[in-house]
XYZ file of C-alpha atoms in Angstrom:
672
model
C 107.040 -56.595 -29.075
C 109.409 -56.180 -26.199
C 108.280 -52.607 -25.813
C 104.728 -53.751 -25.439
C 105.680 -56.223 -22.766
C 107.593 -53.553 -20.911
C 104.583 -51.197 -20.943
C 102.281 -53.897 -19.679
C 104.784 -54.908 -17.077
C 105.077 -51.335 -15.976
C 101.311 -50.911 -15.808
C 101.003 -54.134 -13.919
C 103.663 -53.047 -11.546
C 101.951 -49.750 -10.895
C 98.661 -51.472 -10.250
C 100.318 -53.915 -7.977
C 101.937 -51.142 -5.998
C 98.622 -49.372 -5.525
C 97.096 -52.560 -4.250
C 99.897 -53.058 -1.762
C 99.521 -49.532 -0.496
C 95.729 -49.947 -0.020
C 96.223 -53.155 1.962
C 98.818 -51.466 4.139
C 96.386 -48.546 4.865
C 93.528 -50.866 5.839
C 95.826 -52.882 8.086
C 97.045 -49.757 9.783
C 93.442 -48.565 10.335
C 92.480 -51.888 11.905
C 95.523 -51.767 14.148
C 94.603 -48.276 15.268
C 91.044 -49.280 16.165
C 92.212 -52.308 18.086
C 94.785 -50.236 19.894
C 92.076 -47.689 20.927
C 89.859 -50.406 22.317
C 92.751 -51.976 24.210
C 93.787 -48.780 25.943
C 93.747 -49.045 29.745
C 90.806 -47.447 31.587
C 92.815 -45.393 33.920
C 95.183 -43.999 31.368
C 94.911 -40.720 29.530
C 92.610 -41.194 26.541
C 93.771 -40.192 23.156
C 91.846 -37.553 21.171
C 90.240 -40.289 19.111
C 89.120 -42.034 22.289
C 87.571 -38.761 23.604
C 85.624 -38.279 20.352
C 84.296 -41.820 20.458
C 83.195 -41.500 24.126
C 80.848 -38.386 23.460
C 79.071 -39.825 20.375
C 75.179 -40.226 21.093
C 73.757 -43.642 21.414
C 71.604 -44.498 18.295
C 69.112 -46.287 20.499
C 68.149 -43.013 22.214
C 67.654 -41.320 18.895
C 65.313 -44.029 17.683
C 63.345 -43.913 20.920
C 62.941 -40.120 20.607
C 61.677 -40.457 17.071
C 59.095 -43.027 18.127
C 57.938 -40.810 20.986
C 57.440 -37.859 18.636
C 55.590 -40.043 16.140
C 53.421 -41.454 18.910
C 52.509 -38.025 20.271
C 51.729 -36.760 16.775
C 49.543 -39.763 16.029
C 47.723 -39.319 19.324
C 47.124 -35.615 18.612
C 45.906 -36.440 15.123
C 43.559 -39.024 16.603
C 42.195 -36.474 19.072
C 41.676 -33.978 16.234
C 39.817 -36.551 14.200
C 37.596 -37.377 17.175
C 36.906 -33.662 17.659
C 36.047 -33.061 13.993
C 34.037 -36.235 13.444
C 32.117 -36.357 16.709
C 32.268 -33.213 18.858
C 32.316 -30.459 16.196
C 30.504 -32.418 13.475
C 27.128 -30.567 13.703
C 28.802 -27.183 13.421
C 30.877 -28.298 10.447
C 27.800 -29.687 8.737
C 26.070 -26.316 9.080
C 29.082 -24.551 7.582
C 29.105 -26.997 4.707
C 25.436 -26.386 4.048
C 26.011 -22.648 3.991
C 28.741 -23.110 1.415
C 26.911 -25.657 -0.703
C 23.245 -24.585 -0.386
C 21.801 -21.268 -1.551
C 18.255 -20.190 -0.613
C 16.318 -18.607 -3.467
C 12.970 -16.822 -3.219
C 11.703 -16.218 -6.753
C 10.123 -12.853 -7.534
C 6.401 -13.042 -8.273
C 4.078 -10.197 -9.212
C 1.866 -8.503 -6.641
C -1.730 -9.717 -6.627
C -4.241 -8.066 -8.917
C -7.024 -5.983 -7.347
C -10.566 -6.256 -8.702
C -13.664 -4.172 -8.164
C -16.999 -5.698 -7.179
C -17.721 -6.672 -10.804
C -14.246 -8.205 -11.359
C -12.876 -5.266 -13.325
C -9.100 -5.000 -12.948
C -8.236 -1.810 -11.091
C -4.622 -2.545 -10.049
C -2.219 -4.934 -11.760
C 1.482 -5.738 -11.942
C 2.971 -5.676 -15.398
C 6.469 -5.733 -16.901
C 8.357 -2.470 -16.977
C 11.350 -1.417 -18.983
C 14.562 0.538 -18.647
C 15.882 2.517 -21.593
C 19.494 3.468 -22.254
C 20.684 5.756 -25.037
C 23.960 5.577 -26.961
C 24.370 8.996 -28.641
C 27.346 7.791 -30.659
C 25.013 5.374 -32.488
C 22.026 7.689 -33.072
C 20.693 7.014 -36.580
C 17.657 5.895 -38.522
C 16.880 3.982 -41.699
C 15.312 5.976 -44.561
C 14.316 5.171 -48.129
C 16.250 6.607 -51.020
C 14.775 9.479 -53.050
C 13.610 9.379 -56.664
C 13.721 6.102 -58.498
C 16.102 4.613 -55.973
C 14.202 2.879 -53.191
C 17.213 1.449 -51.429
C 17.404 1.847 -47.674
C 20.199 3.853 -46.165
C 21.230 4.815 -42.662
C 21.096 8.527 -41.747
C 22.674 10.011 -38.645
C 20.317 11.540 -36.046
C 21.591 14.410 -33.934
C 21.176 14.351 -30.148
C 18.896 17.366 -30.419
C 16.596 15.582 -32.883
C 16.549 12.481 -30.692
C 15.648 14.541 -27.616
C 12.762 16.208 -29.438
C 11.280 12.859 -30.486
C 11.693 11.077 -27.145
C 10.626 13.891 -24.791
C 6.842 13.762 -25.472
C 6.778 9.981 -25.060
C 8.799 9.959 -21.836
C 7.130 13.063 -20.418
C 10.510 14.765 -20.107
C 11.896 18.158 -21.068
C 13.776 17.959 -24.421
C 16.535 20.208 -23.101
C 17.024 17.905 -20.113
C 17.485 14.920 -22.417
C 19.859 16.855 -24.658
C 22.073 17.694 -21.688
C 22.236 13.995 -20.822
C 23.148 13.069 -24.401
C 25.967 15.603 -24.423
C 27.519 14.309 -21.215
C 28.247 10.762 -22.414
C 28.586 8.964 -25.735
C 27.079 5.686 -24.539
C 25.082 4.103 -21.709
C 22.903 7.132 -20.863
C 19.965 6.149 -18.611
C 16.928 8.051 -19.875
C 14.030 6.145 -18.284
C 13.151 3.286 -15.930
C 9.930 1.611 -14.813
C 8.377 2.439 -18.179
C 5.125 0.813 -19.256
C 4.580 -1.472 -22.227
C 2.784 1.188 -24.263
C 5.666 3.621 -23.852
C 8.105 0.938 -24.978
C 6.002 0.252 -28.077
C 5.821 3.942 -28.964
C 9.596 4.246 -28.752
C 10.109 1.139 -30.884
C 7.711 2.590 -33.464
C 10.126 5.505 -33.985
C 12.572 3.024 -35.587
C 15.617 4.802 -34.227
C 19.006 3.216 -33.638
C 21.048 3.953 -30.551
C 18.362 3.051 -27.999
C 18.623 -0.010 -25.768
C 15.356 -1.198 -24.166
C 15.777 -3.795 -21.452
C 13.602 -5.693 -19.037
C 15.297 -7.004 -15.936
C 14.161 -10.025 -13.955
C 12.631 -7.783 -11.281
C 11.337 -5.092 -13.632
C 7.631 -4.885 -12.778
C 5.566 -1.791 -12.224
C 2.169 -1.295 -10.581
C -0.365 -0.080 -13.090
C -3.800 1.385 -12.398
C -5.919 1.036 -15.572
C -8.616 3.411 -14.294
C -6.119 6.208 -13.584
C -7.541 8.455 -10.833
C -10.982 6.822 -10.577
C -10.137 4.631 -7.537
C -7.111 6.434 -6.081
C -8.561 7.157 -2.623
C -9.394 3.469 -2.220
C -6.375 1.866 -3.881
C -3.522 4.154 -2.840
C -0.261 3.656 -4.728
C 3.207 2.091 -4.736
C 6.225 4.379 -4.748
C 9.202 4.001 -7.090
C 10.670 1.361 -4.745
C 7.426 -0.650 -4.929
C 6.583 0.192 -1.336
C 2.849 0.737 -0.612
C 2.021 4.197 0.668
C -1.772 4.547 0.898
C -5.139 2.852 0.445
C -5.603 -0.911 0.323
C -2.159 -1.211 -1.269
C -0.866 -0.287 2.196
C -3.490 -1.703 4.567
C -3.800 -5.030 2.704
C -0.157 -5.451 1.767
C 0.057 -8.880 3.418
C -2.773 -10.150 1.230
C -1.428 -8.551 -1.923
C 2.111 -9.902 -1.546
C 2.097 -13.565 -2.506
C 3.681 -15.844 0.097
C 6.497 -17.504 -1.832
C 8.744 -19.787 0.261
C 12.512 -19.890 -0.030
C 13.817 -22.834 -2.062
C 17.128 -24.442 -0.955
C 19.267 -25.186 -4.032
C 22.635 -26.950 -4.064
C 25.570 -25.336 -5.814
C 28.913 -26.774 -6.859
C 32.368 -25.610 -5.845
C 32.331 -23.402 -8.954
C 29.107 -21.761 -7.772
C 26.887 -23.443 -10.381
C 23.334 -24.347 -9.382
C 22.440 -28.014 -9.806
C 19.325 -27.689 -11.951
C 18.318 -31.309 -11.450
C 17.513 -30.507 -7.816
C 14.949 -27.798 -8.712
C 11.398 -29.033 -8.069
C 8.730 -28.686 -10.777
C 6.711 -26.231 -8.643
C 9.676 -23.901 -8.178
C 7.919 -20.970 -9.876
C 4.359 -22.016 -9.063
C 2.197 -19.191 -7.679
C -1.476 -19.039 -6.804
C -3.993 -17.250 -8.985
C -5.785 -15.452 -6.151
C -6.930 -11.879 -6.640
C -8.111 -9.320 -4.088
C -11.686 -8.257 -4.729
C -13.114 -5.039 -3.297
C -16.693 -4.107 -2.483
C -16.428 -0.891 -4.511
C -18.259 -0.790 -7.849
C -16.313 0.975 -10.590
C -19.479 2.097 -12.398
C -20.967 3.647 -9.280
C -17.617 5.167 -8.373
C -17.441 6.864 -11.760
C -21.001 8.188 -11.486
C -20.362 9.541 -7.982
C -17.139 11.274 -9.025
C -18.777 12.884 -12.023
C -21.670 14.231 -9.916
C -19.301 15.516 -7.228
C -16.956 17.244 -9.666
C -19.847 18.984 -11.380
C -21.153 20.457 -8.129
C -17.684 21.436 -6.915
C -17.128 23.424 -10.112
C -20.559 24.988 -9.778
C -19.895 26.078 -6.187
C -16.162 26.757 -6.542
C -15.414 24.399 -3.656
C -11.924 23.178 -2.693
C -12.901 19.629 -1.679
C -15.778 17.177 -1.409
C -16.645 13.532 -0.835
C -19.316 10.981 -1.751
C -19.807 7.692 0.122
C -22.195 4.845 -0.666
C -22.483 2.121 1.979
C -24.504 -1.065 2.221
C -26.285 -0.396 5.517
C -26.704 -4.073 6.343
C -23.079 -5.172 5.920
C -20.990 -1.978 6.035
C -19.550 -2.702 2.575
C -18.669 0.493 0.738
C -20.003 0.551 -2.819
C -18.351 3.880 -3.608
C -15.857 6.139 -1.885
C -14.951 9.313 -3.772
C -12.771 12.166 -2.581
C -11.950 15.313 -4.526
C -9.432 16.578 -5.410
C -7.673 13.323 -6.159
C -4.596 12.090 -8.012
C -3.536 9.542 -10.597
C -1.602 6.795 -8.777
C 0.333 6.124 -12.003
C 1.754 9.674 -11.799
C 1.293 10.651 -8.161
C 4.520 12.678 -8.060
C 3.482 14.830 -10.982
C 0.015 15.449 -9.525
C 1.384 16.411 -6.115
C 3.783 18.845 -7.778
C 0.979 20.480 -9.775
C -1.304 20.623 -6.725
C 1.472 22.362 -4.811
C 1.340 25.189 -7.332
C -2.277 25.775 -6.271
C -2.198 25.342 -2.490
C 1.524 25.754 -1.748
C 4.318 23.247 -1.304
C 3.607 22.738 2.402
C 0.093 21.484 1.680
C 0.843 19.653 -1.561
C 0.978 16.174 -0.024
C -2.548 16.598 1.370
C -3.661 15.575 -2.125
C -2.686 12.002 -1.231
C -4.804 11.924 1.921
C -8.311 10.473 2.035
C -10.014 13.183 4.070
C -13.249 11.185 4.287
C -11.324 8.812 6.563
C -8.671 11.003 8.135
C -10.164 14.487 8.531
C -12.704 14.832 11.392
C -15.097 17.778 11.261
C -18.312 18.882 12.919
C -21.270 17.066 11.306
C -23.928 19.721 11.868
C -27.594 18.880 11.313
C -26.955 15.471 9.753
C -26.367 14.314 13.345
C -29.850 15.337 14.489
C -31.511 11.972 13.636
C -28.939 10.232 15.845
C -29.745 12.555 18.749
C -33.472 11.922 18.239
C -32.832 8.158 18.371
C -30.958 8.584 21.669
C -33.881 10.555 23.113
C -36.349 7.874 21.972
C -34.228 5.116 23.503
C -34.337 6.883 26.866
C -38.085 7.544 26.725
C -37.870 11.338 27.100
C -39.885 11.779 23.857
C -42.160 9.727 21.605
C -43.147 10.240 17.948
C -46.107 12.385 18.984
C -44.217 14.695 21.337
C -44.505 18.381 20.408
C -41.944 21.125 20.900
C -42.474 24.866 21.073
C -40.027 26.547 18.701
C -40.158 30.321 19.146
C -36.879 30.904 17.294
C -34.383 30.841 20.169
C -33.492 29.047 23.364
C -31.091 29.935 26.172
C -28.906 27.009 27.178
C -26.952 28.847 29.871
C -28.456 31.810 31.747
C -26.646 35.024 30.948
C -25.262 33.795 27.572
C -26.365 34.367 23.995
C -29.404 32.355 22.937
C -29.153 29.498 20.446
C -31.134 30.252 17.277
C -32.257 28.470 14.151
C -30.049 28.866 11.106
C -32.393 31.350 9.419
C -33.698 32.808 12.690
C -37.184 31.536 11.834
C -39.903 30.678 14.367
C -41.559 27.331 13.693
C -44.149 27.400 16.470
C -45.502 24.129 17.831
C -43.952 21.219 15.916
C -43.682 17.467 16.407
C -40.435 15.478 16.319
C -40.679 14.691 12.590
C -41.120 18.412 11.874
C -38.073 19.181 14.006
C -36.088 17.140 11.477
C -37.987 18.464 8.456
C -37.242 22.056 9.359
C -33.847 21.214 10.900
C -34.796 23.137 14.014
C -31.848 23.834 16.316
C -34.191 25.139 18.992
C -36.313 21.994 18.850
C -33.239 19.733 19.193
C -31.895 21.650 22.185
C -35.253 21.404 23.963
C -35.448 17.671 23.226
C -32.012 16.919 24.660
C -32.576 19.166 27.679
C -35.050 16.515 28.819
C -32.208 13.984 29.079
C -29.790 13.980 31.996
C -26.362 15.228 30.774
C -24.565 12.252 32.338
C -26.851 9.816 30.511
C -26.471 11.759 27.264
C -22.679 11.593 27.542
C -22.808 7.840 28.168
C -24.781 7.445 24.947
C -22.347 9.545 22.941
C -19.603 7.199 24.060
C -21.764 4.158 23.361
C -22.258 5.128 19.718
C -18.495 5.535 19.345
C -17.828 9.272 19.335
C -14.135 9.910 19.900
C -13.263 6.385 18.711
C -12.154 4.721 15.485
C -14.722 2.631 13.633
C -12.170 0.185 12.215
C -12.377 0.764 8.462
C -9.815 -1.286 6.520
C -8.174 1.793 5.013
C -5.085 3.361 6.603
C -4.807 6.560 8.617
C -8.314 6.540 10.066
C -8.602 9.206 12.733
C -11.059 9.177 15.558
C -13.265 12.166 16.149
C -13.082 14.344 19.225
C -15.483 14.849 22.101
C -15.097 16.969 25.163
C -14.179 15.312 28.444
C -16.905 14.026 30.710
C -16.031 16.586 33.356
C -16.374 19.506 30.929
C -19.538 18.083 29.389
C -21.235 17.898 32.780
C -19.900 21.255 33.943
C -21.999 23.389 31.584
C -25.397 22.908 29.849
C -23.869 24.511 26.756
C -22.082 21.297 25.739
C -25.196 19.061 25.612
C -27.086 21.858 23.839
C -24.464 22.273 21.089
C -24.060 18.505 20.657
C -27.819 18.202 20.080
C -27.521 19.868 16.648
C -24.097 18.517 15.656
C -21.640 21.067 17.003
C -19.005 20.887 19.736
C -17.596 17.518 18.619
C -16.090 16.039 15.453
C -16.174 12.829 13.472
C -15.081 11.788 10.007
C -17.521 11.484 7.089
C -17.133 7.690 7.096
C -18.028 7.581 10.802
C -21.103 9.731 10.229
C -22.217 7.450 7.391
C -21.840 4.442 9.706
C -24.047 6.089 12.341
C -26.715 6.948 9.765
C -26.485 3.347 8.599
C -27.533 2.160 12.061
C -30.901 3.871 11.508
C -31.281 2.081 8.159
C -30.421 -1.457 9.299
C -32.485 -1.765 12.466
C -30.160 -0.098 14.984
C -26.871 -1.980 14.394
C -23.450 -0.338 14.283
C -21.508 -2.183 11.562
C -17.857 -1.915 10.510
C -17.324 -0.023 7.245
C -14.993 -1.846 4.856
C -13.846 -2.016 1.230
C -12.230 -5.485 1.114
C -14.428 -8.414 0.108
C -11.715 -11.088 0.133
C -9.352 -13.229 -1.958
C -10.920 -15.055 -4.905
C -9.504 -17.616 -7.303
C -9.927 -17.605 -11.088
C -13.179 -19.574 -10.751
C -14.687 -16.885 -8.527
C -14.501 -18.951 -5.351
C -13.625 -17.015 -2.220
C -10.570 -18.444 -0.497
C -10.164 -15.895 2.256
C -12.344 -13.175 3.723
C -11.618 -10.486 6.292
C -12.765 -11.048 9.843
C -14.997 -8.173 10.893
C -16.313 -7.468 14.386
C -19.872 -8.492 15.062
C -22.326 -5.574 14.659
C -23.338 -3.985 17.952
C -26.990 -3.193 18.630
C -27.070 0.446 19.722
C -30.724 1.289 18.990
C -33.797 -0.892 19.128
C -35.217 -1.883 15.723
C -38.476 -0.142 16.633
C -36.896 3.230 17.387
C -34.573 2.959 14.376
C -37.619 2.449 12.143
C -39.428 5.411 13.733
C -36.501 7.739 13.018
C -36.143 6.353 9.481
C -39.785 7.204 8.737
C -39.260 10.701 10.183
C -36.265 11.134 7.866
C -38.467 10.150 4.929
C -40.655 13.196 5.618
C -37.537 15.376 5.324
C -37.328 14.344 1.646
C -41.062 14.503 0.931
C -41.925 17.635 2.924
C -38.784 19.226 4.355
C -35.336 20.492 3.432
C -34.360 17.416 1.402
C -36.854 17.627 -1.453
C -34.066 17.995 -4.045
C -33.134 14.371 -3.350
C -36.620 13.131 -4.222
C -36.843 10.474 -6.965
C -40.355 9.720 -8.254
C -41.528 6.200 -7.440
C -38.945 5.573 -4.696
C -39.171 6.007 -0.952
C -36.088 7.885 0.203
C -35.140 9.121 3.675
C -32.558 11.786 4.353
C -31.252 14.681 6.370
C -29.547 17.893 5.302
C -26.626 19.469 7.104
C -24.932 22.856 7.009
C -22.222 22.884 9.646
C -20.290 26.018 10.474
C -16.669 25.190 11.171
C -14.592 26.698 13.921
C -12.287 29.418 12.586
C -9.960 31.290 14.946
C -12.000 30.198 17.964
C -15.455 31.037 16.645
C -18.194 30.436 14.059
C -18.218 33.924 12.511
C -17.084 33.098 8.958
C -20.050 32.192 6.754
C -17.772 30.655 4.088
C -16.199 28.261 6.621
C -18.845 25.579 6.541
C -19.465 22.099 5.214
C -22.721 21.352 3.422
C -23.893 17.748 3.474
C -26.776 15.397 2.876
C -27.254 11.812 4.055
C -29.838 9.752 2.157
C -31.214 6.240 2.663
C -32.624 4.171 -0.211
C -35.084 2.410 -0.333
C -37.029 2.936 2.875
C -39.554 0.145 2.207
C -37.007 -2.578 1.382
C -35.034 -4.698 3.815
C -31.735 -4.081 1.974
C -30.921 -0.390 2.187
C -28.035 1.867 1.196
C -26.722 5.059 2.727
C -25.645 7.661 0.188
C -23.750 10.622 1.634
C -22.312 13.742 -0.001
C -20.404 16.643 1.517
C -18.806 19.727 -0.016
C -16.448 21.893 1.996
C -16.541 25.698 1.794
C -18.902 26.100 -1.188
C -19.171 29.615 -2.618
C -22.004 30.656 -4.926
C -24.463 33.363 -5.825
C -27.111 31.950 -3.495
C -26.686 30.793 0.074
C -24.860 27.480 0.208
C -26.868 24.883 2.140
C -26.940 21.120 2.328
C -30.322 21.223 0.596
C -29.110 22.899 -2.602
C -25.445 21.805 -2.714
C -25.252 18.219 -1.427
C -28.804 16.861 -1.881
C -28.697 17.018 -5.713
C -25.456 15.009 -5.683
C -27.083 12.291 -3.592
C -30.054 12.173 -5.948
C -27.777 11.721 -8.971
C -25.809 8.935 -7.283
C -28.999 7.195 -6.136
C -30.313 7.198 -9.699
C -27.105 5.454 -10.815
C -27.403 2.970 -7.944
C -31.004 2.177 -8.926
C -29.906 1.466 -12.497
C -26.807 -0.592 -11.592
C -28.540 -2.757 -8.967
C -31.911 -2.866 -10.682
C -33.753 -1.624 -7.575
C -37.504 -1.793 -8.280
C -39.646 1.264 -7.546
C -42.010 1.407 -4.603
C -44.706 3.141 -6.660
C -44.384 2.584 -10.440
C -47.379 4.851 -11.067
C -45.402 7.829 -9.807
C -42.709 7.158 -12.407
C -45.255 7.161 -15.228
C -46.851 10.318 -13.874
C -43.461 12.022 -13.708
C -42.748 11.069 -17.335
C -46.121 12.460 -18.441
C -45.576 15.701 -16.521
C -42.125 16.092 -18.103
C -43.524 15.642 -21.627
C -46.191 18.242 -20.920
C -43.602 20.674 -19.564
C -41.337 20.127 -22.581
C -44.209 20.823 -25.012
C -45.139 23.975 -23.114
C -41.560 25.210 -23.146
C -41.295 24.429 -26.844
C -44.474 26.355 -27.696
């Protein structure tokens, strides 16, 4: 008990001592502070006094902090004013760029139709095919009684042999591809639907057929039948020829860009897409060309080219009143679905340097001398200037000297026709008669007329790469009588076949020079035209009276002259033959360097007339190649097709019946 008291007393004493010591320390500290404050001003300060004197005033610190905060707040306020007011438009544009994406949906190229609404160019889905050689296999049925299906491995060589004929590839080429990689081998792109179906029918595993969002290919259902008119799209879907090129703005649908909002994660907000997002019009481009007539013209041309072993030819059918082309055929031609293959094969025949000429429409882009088919135009010029009339006679003794001291100009067969009228000049295709007619016209006036009818100019056809013909300069033309003399029978200048057809058309339509064209316009699904091309107004170059006079003279060429092989019983047909020697190494010496042609007009006695023209370049046969026996039969064949397609009534039905009776009699005689 006493021990406990002693311990507590001791603890209490210790605590008490600590308390006394703490009070003594605080008292001493207070005494020291009071002593420091009471120190005299002039005396030497103690170290503690020196430390106290240099301590910063807290008021200054607080003021500095407020100044900094004030400046910062003011700067922040200025920045906010700048962002919200001054720079706000720029920031809004940046925000729109980040939040709005412009989308232009892909839509197929417009379909092209012929005059009768047959599809001749369409866009359709295409496919890309990948091969995975590691997975090549097929499913086969078990043998014998077991009919269970089992998977059998297919070797790369077997796969190549089966795919090559469908893809049009070399089997060895495919095998090399299969051996290079085990998966993801690209073996075809831009493939048509029928090719895809044929591959699927093989029932082979290891092939991946895909159609991307933009996988469309241009398909030409008629193959090569309309190539010179349509042109083609290359592998990048860029138009390269024909109306695909010249009418690209009409064929590409105008689809606007749609602004769509996207989130911060890049997701498109579908609720902002309008219902007409993928709406496109149903317009189609219709041409004036008739597929049936085009096919008939090509068949007739090919037959004659084979018969005469000719390298190229053309047939053109034009509505004389409007300039609309009903047919435009050029041979040789190509299949726009496989233009690369056809150019390659053509290069094997004519050489690599000339291979691409296969893709050119020479009826539009290759000027040449027209020869005697130009003579009716020259006669019309002479009539317009009053230097001849239909009853004027010309003395044709077989030759005429245009320039004293030079070789005389002769008829093609060196014949002498004696005294002949203007119609007979055309019937016999007299060079001498034409020279004497045009010698009556002042050369300066003649040259003015050649320019008036458009020689040396483009006629504005809506197909690409039209080239203007060539004509000598005015100074040269007036310097020598040889130029007017040669021009009188179609030599010494050039024009394209389509330009010649247009000039002949002016004689068929009452003297008007129209613009040749193949585009009729854009039509909707109901057949209503929504857009049509704007063509220049026809220009009156000959009077209707003189045009009719020349047309009737041309009719005698078919009934009595060199164009009898174009005669069709019951129909009145006008025409003119042409056999134009072409310049070769500065002269006309080569007999095989010539173009034979015939221009026909049907029907003479109807207001609505057509010009049918055929030309074959460099024909070679057993008999002499002339426009009368090479080109005229082609025109007759095409006219017969035109009569059937358009239902053109005959001028004299009795002649048709007589011709049928005569044919039956001839057939019986031959049979007996």
